[in-house]
Short mmCIF file of N, CA and C in Angstrom, two decimals:
data_model
loop_
_atom_site.label_atom_id
_atom_site.label_comp_id
_atom_site.label_asym_id
_atom_site.label_seq_id
_atom_site.Cartn_x
_atom_site.Cartn_y
_atom_site.Cartn_z
N MET E 84 -8.15 -14.61 16.07
CA MET E 84 -9.07 -14.27 14.79
C MET E 84 -9.07 -12.76 14.32
N ALA E 85 -9.26 -11.67 14.95
CA ALA E 85 -9.32 -10.50 14.45
C ALA E 85 -8.36 -10.19 13.67
N ALA E 86 -6.70 -10.68 14.22
CA ALA E 86 -5.36 -10.43 13.09
C ALA E 86 -5.63 -11.05 12.06
N ASP E 87 -6.45 -12.20 11.79
CA ASP E 87 -6.55 -12.79 10.41
C ASP E 87 -7.64 -12.23 9.78
N ARG E 88 -8.64 -11.54 10.39
CA ARG E 88 -9.59 -10.58 9.74
C ARG E 88 -9.04 -9.60 9.18
N ARG E 89 -8.21 -9.13 9.99
CA ARG E 89 -7.68 -7.64 9.71
C ARG E 89 -6.97 -7.88 8.23
N SER E 90 -5.96 -9.22 8.36
CA SER E 90 -5.18 -9.38 7.51
C SER E 90 -5.63 -9.96 5.81
N SER E 91 -7.36 -10.09 5.87
CA SER E 91 -7.63 -10.61 4.74
C SER E 91 -8.55 -9.36 4.35
N TRP E 92 -8.58 -8.64 5.17
CA TRP E 92 -9.51 -7.27 4.70
C TRP E 92 -8.23 -6.36 3.52
N LEU E 93 -7.02 -6.26 4.22
CA LEU E 93 -6.19 -5.60 4.00
C LEU E 93 -5.50 -6.41 2.43
N LYS E 94 -5.50 -7.54 1.92
CA LYS E 94 -5.21 -8.26 0.66
C LYS E 94 -6.14 -7.45 -0.16
N GLY E 95 -7.27 -7.43 0.02
CA GLY E 95 -7.80 -6.36 -0.86
C GLY E 95 -7.81 -4.98 -1.19
N VAL E 96 -7.03 -4.28 -0.35
CA VAL E 96 -6.68 -2.91 -0.51
C VAL E 96 -5.10 -2.40 -0.02
N LEU E 97 -4.00 -3.51 -0.19
CA LEU E 97 -2.77 -3.29 0.23
C LEU E 97 -2.07 -2.62 -0.91
N ASP E 98 -2.17 -3.07 -2.20
CA ASP E 98 -1.89 -2.52 -3.11
C ASP E 98 -2.14 -1.09 -3.52
N LEU E 99 -3.22 -0.71 -3.06
CA LEU E 99 -3.61 0.87 -3.29
C LEU E 99 -3.26 1.50 -2.13
N LEU E 100 -3.17 1.03 -0.64
CA LEU E 100 -2.51 1.52 0.04
C LEU E 100 -0.96 1.94 -0.30
N VAL E 101 -0.30 1.00 -0.93
CA VAL E 101 1.26 0.83 -0.79
C VAL E 101 1.23 2.10 -2.10
N LEU E 102 0.55 1.90 -3.00
CA LEU E 102 0.46 3.48 -4.21
C LEU E 102 -0.02 4.70 -3.68
N SER E 103 -0.89 4.88 -2.35
CA SER E 103 -1.22 6.38 -1.74
C SER E 103 -0.07 6.57 -1.35
N CYS E 104 0.60 5.62 -0.54
CA CYS E 104 1.77 5.96 0.64
C CYS E 104 3.25 7.18 -0.71
N LEU E 105 2.72 6.42 -1.51
CA LEU E 105 3.72 7.15 -2.84
C LEU E 105 3.57 8.79 -3.43
N THR E 106 2.20 8.90 -3.28
CA THR E 106 2.02 10.20 -4.01
C THR E 106 2.43 11.43 -3.43
N ALA E 107 3.17 11.50 -2.22
CA ALA E 107 3.84 12.72 -2.05
C ALA E 107 5.16 12.46 -2.54
N GLY E 108 5.52 11.53 -3.14
CA GLY E 108 7.08 11.26 -3.22
C GLY E 108 7.70 10.08 -3.16
N GLU E 109 8.85 10.01 -3.50
CA GLU E 109 9.66 8.63 -3.28
C GLU E 109 9.80 8.12 -2.08
N SER E 110 9.78 6.66 -1.77
CA SER E 110 9.63 6.21 -0.44
C SER E 110 10.37 5.03 -0.05
N TYR E 111 11.13 4.41 0.89
CA TYR E 111 11.43 2.83 0.40
C TYR E 111 10.47 2.07 1.65
N GLY E 112 10.73 1.11 1.71
CA GLY E 112 9.77 -0.42 2.20
C GLY E 112 9.53 0.58 3.56
N TYR E 113 10.69 0.90 4.30
CA TYR E 113 10.38 0.82 6.19
C TYR E 113 9.21 1.69 6.19
N GLU E 114 9.69 3.14 5.50
CA GLU E 114 8.78 3.99 5.57
C GLU E 114 7.51 3.90 4.71
N ILE E 115 7.55 3.10 4.10
CA ILE E 115 5.79 2.67 3.55
C ILE E 115 5.21 2.13 4.78
N SER E 116 5.87 0.96 5.09
CA SER E 116 5.32 -0.01 6.50
C SER E 116 5.08 0.89 7.45
N LYS E 117 5.92 2.17 8.07
CA LYS E 117 5.46 2.89 9.02
C LYS E 117 4.38 3.66 9.04
N ALA E 118 4.32 4.10 7.80
CA ALA E 118 3.03 5.06 7.30
C ALA E 118 1.67 4.71 7.62
N LEU E 119 1.73 3.39 7.29
CA LEU E 119 0.59 2.60 7.04
C LEU E 119 0.45 2.13 8.41
N ALA E 120 1.33 2.02 9.16
CA ALA E 120 0.93 1.64 10.61
C ALA E 120 0.84 2.65 11.44
N GLU E 121 1.12 3.72 10.77
CA GLU E 121 0.54 5.32 11.81
C GLU E 121 -0.39 5.75 11.23
N ALA E 122 -1.05 5.09 10.16
CA ALA E 122 -2.79 5.40 9.87
C ALA E 122 -3.70 4.22 10.26
N GLY E 123 -2.64 3.52 11.56
CA GLY E 123 -3.90 2.79 11.98
C GLY E 123 -4.08 1.17 11.51
N LEU E 124 -3.11 1.00 10.41
CA LEU E 124 -3.58 -0.20 9.41
C LEU E 124 -2.76 -1.44 9.94
N GLY E 125 -1.87 -1.29 11.11
CA GLY E 125 -0.92 -2.09 11.91
C GLY E 125 0.39 -2.05 11.06
N ARG E 126 1.17 -3.19 11.45
CA ARG E 126 2.66 -3.52 11.35
C ARG E 126 2.58 -4.53 10.10
N ILE E 127 2.79 -3.75 8.60
CA ILE E 127 3.12 -4.88 7.65
C ILE E 127 4.21 -5.50 7.22
N LYS E 128 4.59 -6.61 7.67
CA LYS E 128 6.19 -7.11 7.35
C LYS E 128 6.64 -7.16 6.36
N GLY E 129 7.68 -7.22 5.95
CA GLY E 129 8.42 -7.21 5.10
C GLY E 129 8.35 -8.27 3.73
N GLY E 130 8.19 -9.28 4.51
CA GLY E 130 7.55 -10.40 3.95
C GLY E 130 5.78 -10.40 3.18
N THR E 131 5.15 -9.23 3.27
CA THR E 131 3.79 -8.94 3.12
C THR E 131 4.25 -8.20 1.95
N LEU E 132 4.73 -6.95 2.42
CA LEU E 132 5.07 -5.21 1.68
C LEU E 132 6.03 -5.64 0.54
N TYR E 133 7.19 -6.31 0.54
CA TYR E 133 7.94 -6.17 -0.65
C TYR E 133 7.62 -6.98 -1.88
N PRO E 134 6.64 -8.16 -1.89
CA PRO E 134 6.06 -8.77 -2.58
C PRO E 134 5.38 -7.90 -3.56
N VAL E 135 4.49 -7.03 -2.42
CA VAL E 135 3.40 -6.16 -3.44
C VAL E 135 3.98 -5.04 -4.08
N LEU E 136 5.29 -4.55 -3.50
CA LEU E 136 6.22 -3.24 -4.08
C LEU E 136 6.76 -4.38 -5.63
N ASN E 137 7.43 -5.27 -5.28
CA ASN E 137 7.65 -6.04 -6.62
C ASN E 137 6.48 -5.84 -7.88
N ARG E 138 5.40 -6.46 -7.23
CA ARG E 138 4.29 -6.85 -8.05
C ARG E 138 3.85 -5.56 -8.95
N LEU E 139 3.82 -4.50 -8.10
CA LEU E 139 3.45 -3.07 -8.54
C LEU E 139 4.68 -2.52 -9.45
N GLU E 140 6.05 -3.07 -9.33
CA GLU E 140 6.98 -2.67 -10.17
C GLU E 140 6.80 -3.17 -11.47
N GLN E 141 6.45 -4.50 -11.51
CA GLN E 141 6.21 -5.22 -12.62
C GLN E 141 5.20 -4.92 -13.34
N ALA E 142 3.95 -4.40 -12.99
CA ALA E 142 2.83 -3.92 -13.38
C ALA E 142 3.21 -2.59 -14.28
N GLY E 143 4.43 -1.83 -13.82
CA GLY E 143 4.82 -0.62 -14.06
C GLY E 143 3.89 0.68 -13.26
N LEU E 144 3.59 0.12 -12.10
CA LEU E 144 2.78 1.21 -11.28
C LEU E 144 3.94 2.13 -10.82
N VAL E 145 4.90 1.68 -10.20
CA VAL E 145 6.06 2.33 -9.67
C VAL E 145 7.25 1.66 -10.38
N VAL E 146 8.40 2.43 -9.91
CA VAL E 146 9.67 2.41 -10.54
C VAL E 146 10.59 2.45 -9.13
N GLY E 147 11.48 1.42 -9.28
CA GLY E 147 12.22 0.98 -7.78
C GLY E 147 13.81 1.50 -8.37
N GLU E 148 14.45 2.10 -7.63
CA GLU E 148 15.99 2.69 -7.66
C GLU E 148 16.49 2.29 -6.61
N PHE E 149 17.71 1.47 -6.70
CA PHE E 149 18.74 1.27 -5.54
C PHE E 149 19.60 2.20 -5.22
N ARG E 150 19.67 2.35 -3.95
CA ARG E 150 20.43 3.60 -3.63
C ARG E 150 21.54 3.16 -2.50
N ALA E 151 23.08 3.35 -2.79
CA ALA E 151 23.70 2.63 -1.89
C ALA E 151 23.98 3.61 -0.51
N GLY E 152 23.80 3.31 0.49
CA GLY E 152 23.54 4.37 2.00
C GLY E 152 24.62 4.80 2.52
N GLU E 153 24.47 5.89 2.73
CA GLU E 153 26.25 6.89 3.16
C GLU E 153 26.33 6.12 4.90
N ARG E 154 25.77 5.61 5.22
CA ARG E 154 26.00 5.29 6.78
C ARG E 154 25.66 3.73 6.88
N GLY E 155 25.22 3.00 6.31
CA GLY E 155 24.38 1.57 6.32
C GLY E 155 23.72 1.06 4.95
N PRO E 156 23.17 0.44 5.17
CA PRO E 156 22.96 -0.65 4.12
C PRO E 156 22.16 0.17 3.21
N GLY E 157 22.21 -0.04 1.67
CA GLY E 157 21.45 0.61 0.56
C GLY E 157 20.34 0.32 0.67
N ARG E 158 19.36 0.99 -0.03
CA ARG E 158 17.81 1.19 0.03
C ARG E 158 17.26 1.19 -1.27
N ARG E 159 16.26 0.48 -1.43
CA ARG E 159 15.32 0.83 -2.72
C ARG E 159 14.45 1.23 -2.66
N TYR E 160 14.27 2.62 -2.74
CA TYR E 160 13.20 3.64 -3.21
C TYR E 160 12.36 3.81 -4.29
N TYR E 161 11.44 3.42 -3.91
CA TYR E 161 9.99 3.60 -5.19
C TYR E 161 9.23 4.65 -5.46
N ARG E 162 8.93 4.96 -6.72
CA ARG E 162 7.96 6.20 -6.95
C ARG E 162 7.10 5.76 -7.97
N LEU E 163 5.90 6.50 -7.60
CA LEU E 163 4.88 6.15 -8.59
C LEU E 163 5.51 6.74 -10.03
N THR E 164 4.93 5.63 -11.07
CA THR E 164 4.63 6.40 -12.53
C THR E 164 3.34 7.16 -12.65
N ASP E 165 3.62 7.65 -13.89
CA ASP E 165 2.09 8.12 -14.30
C ASP E 165 0.92 6.99 -14.56
N GLN E 166 1.42 5.80 -14.80
CA GLN E 166 0.39 4.99 -15.14
C GLN E 166 -0.07 4.58 -13.50
N GLY E 167 1.03 4.62 -12.88
CA GLY E 167 0.77 4.25 -11.11
C GLY E 167 -0.19 5.30 -10.41
N ARG E 168 -0.21 6.70 -11.03
CA ARG E 168 -1.06 7.75 -10.21
C ARG E 168 -2.70 7.46 -10.69
N ALA E 169 -2.60 6.86 -12.41
CA ALA E 169 -3.57 6.93 -12.86
C ALA E 169 -4.47 5.90 -12.54
N HIS E 170 -3.38 4.73 -12.02
CA HIS E 170 -4.49 3.53 -11.44
C HIS E 170 -4.85 3.44 -10.26
N LEU E 171 -4.41 4.40 -9.45
CA LEU E 171 -4.74 4.73 -8.08
C LEU E 171 -5.83 5.48 -8.33
N GLY E 172 -6.11 6.55 -9.03
CA GLY E 172 -6.91 7.58 -8.92
C GLY E 172 -8.32 6.53 -9.39
N ALA E 173 -8.18 5.51 -10.23
CA ALA E 173 -9.59 4.79 -10.81
C ALA E 173 -9.78 3.93 -9.98
N GLU E 174 -8.79 3.02 -9.34
CA GLU E 174 -8.95 2.06 -8.22
C GLU E 174 -9.48 2.36 -6.87
N SER E 175 -8.65 3.66 -6.67
CA SER E 175 -9.78 4.46 -5.07
C SER E 175 -10.84 4.70 -5.53
N GLY E 176 -11.22 5.19 -6.46
CA GLY E 176 -12.86 5.65 -6.77
C GLY E 176 -13.68 4.35 -6.85
N ALA E 177 -13.12 3.23 -7.19
CA ALA E 177 -14.02 1.70 -6.74
C ALA E 177 -13.93 1.34 -5.86
N TRP E 178 -12.66 1.24 -4.66
CA TRP E 178 -12.61 0.89 -3.63
C TRP E 178 -13.76 1.64 -2.63
N LEU E 179 -13.78 2.89 -2.70
CA LEU E 179 -14.53 3.71 -2.13
C LEU E 179 -15.99 3.68 -2.57
N ASP E 180 -16.53 3.53 -3.74
CA ASP E 180 -17.78 2.87 -3.91
C ASP E 180 -17.95 1.52 -3.61
N PHE E 181 -17.16 0.90 -3.20
CA PHE E 181 -17.46 -0.32 -2.81
C PHE E 181 -17.61 -0.29 -1.03
N HIS E 182 -16.99 0.26 -0.71
CA HIS E 182 -16.68 0.92 0.98
C HIS E 182 -18.25 1.27 1.53
N THR E 183 -18.43 2.55 0.30
CA THR E 183 -19.90 2.99 0.80
C THR E 183 -20.82 2.02 1.02
N ALA E 184 -20.79 1.11 0.12
CA ALA E 184 -21.93 -0.10 -0.31
C ALA E 184 -22.06 -0.67 0.99
N VAL E 185 -20.37 -1.50 1.54
CA VAL E 185 -20.51 -1.82 2.56
C VAL E 185 -20.92 -1.65 4.14
N ARG E 186 -20.81 -0.04 3.93
CA ARG E 186 -21.12 0.97 4.96
C ARG E 186 -22.37 0.80 5.00
N SER E 187 -22.91 1.17 4.03
CA SER E 187 -24.21 1.16 3.93
C SER E 187 -25.58 -0.25 4.49
N LYS E 188 -24.79 -0.96 3.77
CA LYS E 188 -25.24 -2.33 4.16
C LYS E 188 -25.09 -2.75 5.98
N LEU E 189 -24.03 -2.53 6.56
CA LEU E 189 -23.83 -2.88 7.86
C LEU E 189 -24.64 -1.74 8.75
N SER E 190 -24.51 -0.49 8.25
CA SER E 190 -25.33 0.48 9.18
C SER E 190 -27.04 0.27 9.00
N ALA E 191 -27.61 -0.71 8.19
CA ALA E 191 -29.05 -0.88 7.98
C ALA E 191 -29.22 -2.11 8.82
N GLY E 192 -28.03 -2.64 9.19
CA GLY E 192 -27.87 -3.44 10.53
C GLY E 192 -28.51 -4.85 9.35
N GLY E 193 -27.77 -4.88 8.25
CA GLY E 193 -28.03 -6.19 8.04
C GLY E 193 -29.08 -6.80 7.28
N THR E 194 -30.01 -5.53 7.37
CA THR E 194 -31.41 -6.33 6.94
C THR E 194 -32.06 -5.89 5.38
N SER E 195 -32.58 -6.36 4.77
CA SER E 195 -32.77 -6.32 3.24
C SER E 195 -33.59 -5.59 3.06
#
């Protein structure tokens, strides 16, 4: 049950988390997944991550570029667009406001 709860929480914020992984520069799926896991968000499987990356690319928030590998399979690298950076800034503020409201309510013990 805890994994289901965590999964539903991530659905609402995963796009922003993926965008935030690209603020320091380009990256590819496995590195993004690893960064999210290291941040304590659990393992994000490819079947979840790659549709998010595709959706962000279609929205013009990231640009993907396939590069052949020197010693192995090629990888698709993603980088933020200016639109993606602006979107991340605006939506991060909205998410943090929401988080503050939830935390405030929970800290009050759920009383009205």
